[in-house]
PDB file of C-alpha atoms and ligand atoms in Angstrom:
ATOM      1  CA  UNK A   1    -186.809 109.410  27.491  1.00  0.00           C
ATOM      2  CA  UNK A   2    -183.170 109.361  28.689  1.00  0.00           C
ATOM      3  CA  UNK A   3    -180.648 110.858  26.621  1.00  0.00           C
ATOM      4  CA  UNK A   4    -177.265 109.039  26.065  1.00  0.00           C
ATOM      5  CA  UNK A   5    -174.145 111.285  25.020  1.00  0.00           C
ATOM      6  CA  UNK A   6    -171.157 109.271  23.942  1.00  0.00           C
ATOM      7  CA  UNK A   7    -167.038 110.848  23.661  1.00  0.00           C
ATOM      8  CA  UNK A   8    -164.545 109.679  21.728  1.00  0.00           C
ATOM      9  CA  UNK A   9    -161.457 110.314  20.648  1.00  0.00           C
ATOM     10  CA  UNK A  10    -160.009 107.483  18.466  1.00  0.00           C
ATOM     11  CA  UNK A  11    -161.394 104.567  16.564  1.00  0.00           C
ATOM     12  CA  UNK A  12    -164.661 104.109  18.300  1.00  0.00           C
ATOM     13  CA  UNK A  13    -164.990 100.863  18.294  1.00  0.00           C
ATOM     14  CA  UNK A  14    -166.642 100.914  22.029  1.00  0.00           C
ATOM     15  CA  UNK A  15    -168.631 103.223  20.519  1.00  0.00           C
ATOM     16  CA  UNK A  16    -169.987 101.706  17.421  1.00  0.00           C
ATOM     17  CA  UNK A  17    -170.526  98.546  19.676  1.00  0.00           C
ATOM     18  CA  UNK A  18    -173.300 100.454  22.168  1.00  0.00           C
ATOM     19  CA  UNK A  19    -175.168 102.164  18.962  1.00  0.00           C
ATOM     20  CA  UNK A  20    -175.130  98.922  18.097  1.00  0.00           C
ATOM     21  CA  UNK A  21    -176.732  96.988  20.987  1.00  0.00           C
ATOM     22  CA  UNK A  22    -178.924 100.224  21.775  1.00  0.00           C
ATOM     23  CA  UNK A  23    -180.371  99.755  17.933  1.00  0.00           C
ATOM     24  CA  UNK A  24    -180.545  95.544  18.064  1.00  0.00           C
ATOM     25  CA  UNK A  25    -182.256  96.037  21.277  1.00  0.00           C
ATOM     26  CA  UNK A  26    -184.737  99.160  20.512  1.00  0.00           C
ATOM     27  CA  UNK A  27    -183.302 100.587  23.561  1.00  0.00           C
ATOM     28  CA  UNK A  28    -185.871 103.715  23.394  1.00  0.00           C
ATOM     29  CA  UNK A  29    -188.588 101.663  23.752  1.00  0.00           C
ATOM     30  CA  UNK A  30    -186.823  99.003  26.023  1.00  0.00           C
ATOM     31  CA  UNK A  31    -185.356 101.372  28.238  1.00  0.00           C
ATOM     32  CA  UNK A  32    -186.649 104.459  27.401  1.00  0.00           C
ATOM     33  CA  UNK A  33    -183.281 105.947  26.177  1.00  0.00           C
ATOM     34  CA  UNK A  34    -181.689 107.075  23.151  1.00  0.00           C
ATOM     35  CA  UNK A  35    -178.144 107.804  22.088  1.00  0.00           C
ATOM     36  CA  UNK A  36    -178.559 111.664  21.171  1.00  0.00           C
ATOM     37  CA  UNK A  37    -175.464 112.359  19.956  1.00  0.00           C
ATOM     38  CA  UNK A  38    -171.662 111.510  19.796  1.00  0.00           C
ATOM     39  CA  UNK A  39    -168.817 114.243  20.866  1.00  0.00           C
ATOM     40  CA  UNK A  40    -165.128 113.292  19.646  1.00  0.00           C
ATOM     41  CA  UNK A  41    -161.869 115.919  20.779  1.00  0.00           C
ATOM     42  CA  UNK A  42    -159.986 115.407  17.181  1.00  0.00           C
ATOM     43  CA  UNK A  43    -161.667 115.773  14.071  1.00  0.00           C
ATOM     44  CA  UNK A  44    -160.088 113.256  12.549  1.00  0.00           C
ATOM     45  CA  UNK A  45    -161.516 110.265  15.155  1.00  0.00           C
ATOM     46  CA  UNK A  46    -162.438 107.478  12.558  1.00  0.00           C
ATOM     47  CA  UNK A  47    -165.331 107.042  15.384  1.00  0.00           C
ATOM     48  CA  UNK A  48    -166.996 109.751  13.585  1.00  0.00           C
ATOM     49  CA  UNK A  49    -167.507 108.336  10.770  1.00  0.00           C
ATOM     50  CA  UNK A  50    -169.064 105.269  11.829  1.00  0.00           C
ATOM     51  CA  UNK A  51    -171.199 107.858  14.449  1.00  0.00           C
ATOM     52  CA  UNK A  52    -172.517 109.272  10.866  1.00  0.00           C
ATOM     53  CA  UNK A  53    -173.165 106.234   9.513  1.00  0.00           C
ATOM     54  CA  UNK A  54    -175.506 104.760  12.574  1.00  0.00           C
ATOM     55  CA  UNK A  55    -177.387 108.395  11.767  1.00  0.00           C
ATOM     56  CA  UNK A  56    -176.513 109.892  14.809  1.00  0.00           C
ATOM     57  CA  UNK A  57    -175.423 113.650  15.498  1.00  0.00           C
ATOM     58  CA  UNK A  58    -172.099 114.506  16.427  1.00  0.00           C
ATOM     59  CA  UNK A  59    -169.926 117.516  17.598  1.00  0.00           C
ATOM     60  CA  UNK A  60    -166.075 117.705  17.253  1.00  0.00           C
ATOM     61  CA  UNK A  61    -164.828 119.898  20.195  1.00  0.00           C
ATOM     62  CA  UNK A  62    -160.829 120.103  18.977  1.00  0.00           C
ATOM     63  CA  UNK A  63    -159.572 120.175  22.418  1.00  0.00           C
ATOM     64  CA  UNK A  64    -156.206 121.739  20.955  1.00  0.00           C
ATOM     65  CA  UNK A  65    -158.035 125.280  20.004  1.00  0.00           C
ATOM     66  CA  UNK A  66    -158.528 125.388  24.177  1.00  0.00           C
ATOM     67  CA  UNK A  67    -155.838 126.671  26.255  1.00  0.00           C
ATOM     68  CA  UNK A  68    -156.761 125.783  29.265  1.00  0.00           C
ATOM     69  CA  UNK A  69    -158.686 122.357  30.296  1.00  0.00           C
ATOM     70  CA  UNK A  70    -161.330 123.712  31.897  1.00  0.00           C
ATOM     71  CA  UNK A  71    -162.277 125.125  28.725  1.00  0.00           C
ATOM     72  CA  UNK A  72    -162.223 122.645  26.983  1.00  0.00           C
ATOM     73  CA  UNK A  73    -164.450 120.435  29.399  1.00  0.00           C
ATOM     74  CA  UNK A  74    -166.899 123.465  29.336  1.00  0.00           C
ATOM     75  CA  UNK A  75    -167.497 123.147  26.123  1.00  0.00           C
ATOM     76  CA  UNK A  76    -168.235 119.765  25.915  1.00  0.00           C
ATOM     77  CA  UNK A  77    -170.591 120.461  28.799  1.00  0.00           C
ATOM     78  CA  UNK A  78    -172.384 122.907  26.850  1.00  0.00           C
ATOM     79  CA  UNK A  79    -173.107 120.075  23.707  1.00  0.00           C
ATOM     80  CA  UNK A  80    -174.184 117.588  26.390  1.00  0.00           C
ATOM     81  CA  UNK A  81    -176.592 119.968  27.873  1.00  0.00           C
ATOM     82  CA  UNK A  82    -177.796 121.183  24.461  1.00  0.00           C
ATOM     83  CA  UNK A  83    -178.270 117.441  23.417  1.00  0.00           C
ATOM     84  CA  UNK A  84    -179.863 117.009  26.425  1.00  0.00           C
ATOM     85  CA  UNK A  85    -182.479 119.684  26.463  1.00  0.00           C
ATOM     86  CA  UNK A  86    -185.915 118.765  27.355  1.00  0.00           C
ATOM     87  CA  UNK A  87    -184.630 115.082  28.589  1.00  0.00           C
ATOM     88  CA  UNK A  88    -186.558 113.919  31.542  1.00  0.00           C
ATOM     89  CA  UNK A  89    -183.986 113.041  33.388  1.00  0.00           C
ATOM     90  CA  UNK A  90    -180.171 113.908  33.133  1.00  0.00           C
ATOM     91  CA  UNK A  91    -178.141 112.398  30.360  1.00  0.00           C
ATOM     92  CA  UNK A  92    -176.198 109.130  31.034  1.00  0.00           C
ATOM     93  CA  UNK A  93    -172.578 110.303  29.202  1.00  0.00           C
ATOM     94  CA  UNK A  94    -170.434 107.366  28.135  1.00  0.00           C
ATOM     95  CA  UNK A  95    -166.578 107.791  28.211  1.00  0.00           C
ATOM     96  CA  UNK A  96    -165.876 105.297  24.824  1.00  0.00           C
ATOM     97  CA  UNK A  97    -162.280 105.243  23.865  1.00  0.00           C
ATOM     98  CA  UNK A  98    -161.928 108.359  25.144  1.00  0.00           C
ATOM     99  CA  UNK A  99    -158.319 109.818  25.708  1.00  0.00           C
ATOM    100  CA  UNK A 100    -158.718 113.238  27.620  1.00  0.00           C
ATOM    101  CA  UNK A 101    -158.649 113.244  31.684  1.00  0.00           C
ATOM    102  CA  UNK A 102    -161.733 115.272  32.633  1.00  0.00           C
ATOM    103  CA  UNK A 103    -161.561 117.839  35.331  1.00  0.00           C
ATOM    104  CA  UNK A 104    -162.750 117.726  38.579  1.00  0.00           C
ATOM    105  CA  UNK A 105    -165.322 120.395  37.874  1.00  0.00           C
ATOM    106  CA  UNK A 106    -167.009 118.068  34.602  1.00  0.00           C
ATOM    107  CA  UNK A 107    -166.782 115.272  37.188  1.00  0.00           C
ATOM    108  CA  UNK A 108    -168.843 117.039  39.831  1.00  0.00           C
ATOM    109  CA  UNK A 109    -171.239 118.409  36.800  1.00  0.00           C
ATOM    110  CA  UNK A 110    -172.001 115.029  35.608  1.00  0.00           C
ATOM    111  CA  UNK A 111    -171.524 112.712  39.142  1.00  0.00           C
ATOM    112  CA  UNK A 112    -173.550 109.745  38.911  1.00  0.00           C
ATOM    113  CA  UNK A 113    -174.016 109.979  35.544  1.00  0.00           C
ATOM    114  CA  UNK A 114    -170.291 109.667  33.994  1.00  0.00           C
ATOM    115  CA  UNK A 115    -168.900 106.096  32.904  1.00  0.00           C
ATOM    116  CA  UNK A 116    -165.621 105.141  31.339  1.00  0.00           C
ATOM    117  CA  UNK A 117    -164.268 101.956  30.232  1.00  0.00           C
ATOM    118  CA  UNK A 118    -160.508 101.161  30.930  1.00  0.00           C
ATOM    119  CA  UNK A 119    -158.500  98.646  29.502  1.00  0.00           C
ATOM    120  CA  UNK A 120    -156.999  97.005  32.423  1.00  0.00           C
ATOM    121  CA  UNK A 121    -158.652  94.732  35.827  1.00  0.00           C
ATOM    122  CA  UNK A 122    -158.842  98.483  37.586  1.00  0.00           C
ATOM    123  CA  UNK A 123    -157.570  99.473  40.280  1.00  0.00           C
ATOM    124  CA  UNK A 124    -154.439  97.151  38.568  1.00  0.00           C
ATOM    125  CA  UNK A 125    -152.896  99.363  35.529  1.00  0.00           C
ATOM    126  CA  UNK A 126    -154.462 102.585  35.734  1.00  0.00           C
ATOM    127  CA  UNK A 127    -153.312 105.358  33.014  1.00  0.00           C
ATOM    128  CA  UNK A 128    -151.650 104.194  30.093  1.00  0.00           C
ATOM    129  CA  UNK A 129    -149.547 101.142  28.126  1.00  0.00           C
ATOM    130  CA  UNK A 130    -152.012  98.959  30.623  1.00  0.00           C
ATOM    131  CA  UNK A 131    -151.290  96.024  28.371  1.00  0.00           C
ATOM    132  CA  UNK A 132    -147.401  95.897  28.192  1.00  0.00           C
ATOM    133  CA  UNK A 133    -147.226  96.737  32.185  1.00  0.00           C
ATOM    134  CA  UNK A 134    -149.177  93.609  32.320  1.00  0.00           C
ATOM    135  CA  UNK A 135    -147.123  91.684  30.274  1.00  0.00           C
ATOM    136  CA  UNK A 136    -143.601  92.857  31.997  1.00  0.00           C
ATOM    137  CA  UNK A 137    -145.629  91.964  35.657  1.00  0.00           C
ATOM    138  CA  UNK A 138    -145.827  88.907  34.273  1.00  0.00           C
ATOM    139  CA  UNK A 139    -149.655  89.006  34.652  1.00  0.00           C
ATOM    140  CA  UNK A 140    -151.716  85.773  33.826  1.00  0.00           C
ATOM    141  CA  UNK A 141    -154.797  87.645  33.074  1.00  0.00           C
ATOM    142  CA  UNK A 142    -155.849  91.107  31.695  1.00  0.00           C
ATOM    143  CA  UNK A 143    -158.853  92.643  30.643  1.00  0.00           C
ATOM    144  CA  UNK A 144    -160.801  95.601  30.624  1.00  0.00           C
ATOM    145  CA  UNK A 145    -162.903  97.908  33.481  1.00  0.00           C
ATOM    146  CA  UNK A 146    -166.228  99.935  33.353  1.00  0.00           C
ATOM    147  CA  UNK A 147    -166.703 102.299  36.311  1.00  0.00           C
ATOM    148  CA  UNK A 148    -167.921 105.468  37.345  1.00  0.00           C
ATOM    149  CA  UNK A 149    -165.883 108.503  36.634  1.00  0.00           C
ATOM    150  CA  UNK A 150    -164.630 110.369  39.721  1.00  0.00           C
ATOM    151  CA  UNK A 151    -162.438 113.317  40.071  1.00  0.00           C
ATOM    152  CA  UNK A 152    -159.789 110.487  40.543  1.00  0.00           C
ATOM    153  CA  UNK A 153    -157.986 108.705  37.413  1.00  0.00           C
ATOM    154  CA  UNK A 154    -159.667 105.246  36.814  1.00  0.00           C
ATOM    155  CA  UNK A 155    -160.285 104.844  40.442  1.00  0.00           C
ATOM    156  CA  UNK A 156    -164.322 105.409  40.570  1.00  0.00           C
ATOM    157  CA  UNK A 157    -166.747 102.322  41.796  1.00  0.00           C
ATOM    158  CA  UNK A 158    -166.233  99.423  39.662  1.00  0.00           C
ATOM    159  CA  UNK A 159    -169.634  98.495  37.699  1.00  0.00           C
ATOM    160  CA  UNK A 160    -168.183  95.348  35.413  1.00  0.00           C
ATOM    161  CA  UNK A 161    -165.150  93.840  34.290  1.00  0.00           C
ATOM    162  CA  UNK A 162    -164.033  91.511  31.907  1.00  0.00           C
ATOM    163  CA  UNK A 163    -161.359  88.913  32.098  1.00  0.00           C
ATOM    164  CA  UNK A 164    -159.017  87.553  28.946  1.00  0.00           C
ATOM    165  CA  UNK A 165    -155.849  85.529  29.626  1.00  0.00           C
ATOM    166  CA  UNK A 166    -152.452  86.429  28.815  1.00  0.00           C
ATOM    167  CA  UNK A 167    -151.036  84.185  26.851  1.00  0.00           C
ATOM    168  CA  UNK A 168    -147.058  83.016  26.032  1.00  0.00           C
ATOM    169  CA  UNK A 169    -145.305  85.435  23.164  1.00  0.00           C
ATOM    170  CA  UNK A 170    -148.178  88.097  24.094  1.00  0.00           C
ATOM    171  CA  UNK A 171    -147.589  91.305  22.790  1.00  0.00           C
ATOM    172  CA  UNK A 172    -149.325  94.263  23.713  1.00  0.00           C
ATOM    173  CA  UNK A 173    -150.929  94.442  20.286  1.00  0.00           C
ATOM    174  CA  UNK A 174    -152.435  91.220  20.394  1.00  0.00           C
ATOM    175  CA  UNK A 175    -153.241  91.384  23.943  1.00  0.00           C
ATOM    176  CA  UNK A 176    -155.205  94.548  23.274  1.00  0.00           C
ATOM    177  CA  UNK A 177    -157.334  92.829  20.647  1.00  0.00           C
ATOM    178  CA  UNK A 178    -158.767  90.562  22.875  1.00  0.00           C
ATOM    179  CA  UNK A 179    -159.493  92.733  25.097  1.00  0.00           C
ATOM    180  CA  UNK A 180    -161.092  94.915  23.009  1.00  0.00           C
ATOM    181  CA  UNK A 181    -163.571  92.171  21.657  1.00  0.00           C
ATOM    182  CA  UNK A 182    -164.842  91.323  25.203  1.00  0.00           C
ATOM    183  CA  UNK A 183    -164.840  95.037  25.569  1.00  0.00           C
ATOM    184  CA  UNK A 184    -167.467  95.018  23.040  1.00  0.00           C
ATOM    185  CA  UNK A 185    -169.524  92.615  24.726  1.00  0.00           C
ATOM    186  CA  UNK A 186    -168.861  94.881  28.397  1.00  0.00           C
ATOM    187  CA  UNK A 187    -169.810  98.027  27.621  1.00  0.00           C
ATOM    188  CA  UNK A 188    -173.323  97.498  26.541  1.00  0.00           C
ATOM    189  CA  UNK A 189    -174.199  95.092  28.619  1.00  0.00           C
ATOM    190  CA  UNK A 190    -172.744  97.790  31.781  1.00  0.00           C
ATOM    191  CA  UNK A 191    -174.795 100.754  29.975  1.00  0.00           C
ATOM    192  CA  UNK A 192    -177.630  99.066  30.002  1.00  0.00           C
ATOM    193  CA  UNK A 193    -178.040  97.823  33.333  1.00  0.00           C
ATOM    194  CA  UNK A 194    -177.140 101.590  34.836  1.00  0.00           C
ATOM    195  CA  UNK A 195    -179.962 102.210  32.715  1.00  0.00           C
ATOM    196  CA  UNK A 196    -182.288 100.018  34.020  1.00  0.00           C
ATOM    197  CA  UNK A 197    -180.733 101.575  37.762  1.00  0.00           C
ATOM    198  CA  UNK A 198    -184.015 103.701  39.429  1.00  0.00           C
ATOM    199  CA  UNK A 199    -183.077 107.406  38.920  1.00  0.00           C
ATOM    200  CA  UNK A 200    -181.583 109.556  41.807  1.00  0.00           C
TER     201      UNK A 200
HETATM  202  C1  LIG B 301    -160.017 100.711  24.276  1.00  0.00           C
HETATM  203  O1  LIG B 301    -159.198  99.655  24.699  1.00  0.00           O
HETATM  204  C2  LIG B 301    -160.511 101.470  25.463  1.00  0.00           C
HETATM  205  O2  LIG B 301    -160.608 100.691  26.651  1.00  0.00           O
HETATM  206  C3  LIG B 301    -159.467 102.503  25.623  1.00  0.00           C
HETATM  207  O3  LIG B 301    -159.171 102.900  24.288  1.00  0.00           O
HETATM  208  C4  LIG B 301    -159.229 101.739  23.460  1.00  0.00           C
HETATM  209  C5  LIG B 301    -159.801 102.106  22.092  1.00  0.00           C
HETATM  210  O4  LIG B 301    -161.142 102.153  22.148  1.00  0.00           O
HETATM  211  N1  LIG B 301    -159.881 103.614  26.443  1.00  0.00           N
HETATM  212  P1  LIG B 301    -162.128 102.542  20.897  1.00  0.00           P
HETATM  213  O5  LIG B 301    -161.924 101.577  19.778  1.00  0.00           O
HETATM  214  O6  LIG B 301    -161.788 103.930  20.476  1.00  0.00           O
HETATM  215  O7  LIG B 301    -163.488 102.413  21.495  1.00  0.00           O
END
């Protein structure tokens, strides 16, 4: 069985939309994975509560009682790895709403194995306010990104992407809720098939 370990930060919507798919689909016995738990950097991530409510384990790492970054990013290794123990293979983490930039060291710990989802058509828009930039660029179409996390900001190799259009009195609110519904529909469907991937 493959372990999945999910971070968040925020609402967890992205979140709440894999446990989702991974319990519609039986997704142990489909794929031979399970989400083992669900790691948020602020306590008060509303993702956690939905986390509790699917039944799954979580961990709140505060990332404001660490100093320094690294720290931080160790720690959150540590709950991976102690999630992970016993796993057959090494566990797929899933990025899901979630606002810290790893460092280059997590990166290299978890290469291969690290996905995020941003909300822009990568390598257009990385970092933030994705949505207004592409309103002011006068962008026709937006949408969201899922690639592999390298020690780069949202450049890593591009595994899907969704497309919404950008329509006339847009506003970066209501552009970001579309997005965010094909987001939905993305991120499982991009976790799964890295499942399905042969290992190493
Ligand atoms: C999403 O648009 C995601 O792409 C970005 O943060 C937003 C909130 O996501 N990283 P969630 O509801 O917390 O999953």
């Amino acid at each position: 069985m493959r372990n999945i370990v999910l971070l968040i930060s925020g609402g967890g919507s992205n979140m709440a939309a894999i446990v989702a798919a991974a319990q519609r689909e039986d997704w142990p016995a489909t794929l031979g994975a399970r989400i083992a738990g669900v790691i948020s950097n602020r306590a008060d991530a509303a993702g956690l509560v939905l986390a509790r409510e699917a039944g799954l384990a979580t961990a709140t790492i505060e990332h404001r009682n660490y100093a320094r970054r690294e720290d931080f990013d160790a720690a959150a290794a540590r709950q991976i790895a102690h999630w992970d123990a016993g796993g057959e293979v090494p566990a797929l983490v899933v990025l899901a709403g979630f606002m810290r930039v790893v460092t280059p060291a997590f990166v290299a710990q978890h290469q291969g194995r690290l996905l995020n989802i941003h909300p822009s058509l990568l390598p257009a828009f990385p970092g933030l306010h994705t949505h207004q930039r592409a309103i002011d660029a006068g962008c026709r179409f937006a949408g969201a990104t899922v690639h592999e996390v390298t020690a780069e900001l949202d450049h890593g190799p591009i595994l899907g992407q969704v497309v919404v259009p950008v329509l006339p009195g847009d506003t970066a609110a209501l552009l970001a809720a579309r997005v965010l519904t094909q987001e939905h529909l993305l991120y499982p469907r991009v976790v799964k098939d890295f499942l399905r991937r042969p290992i190493g």
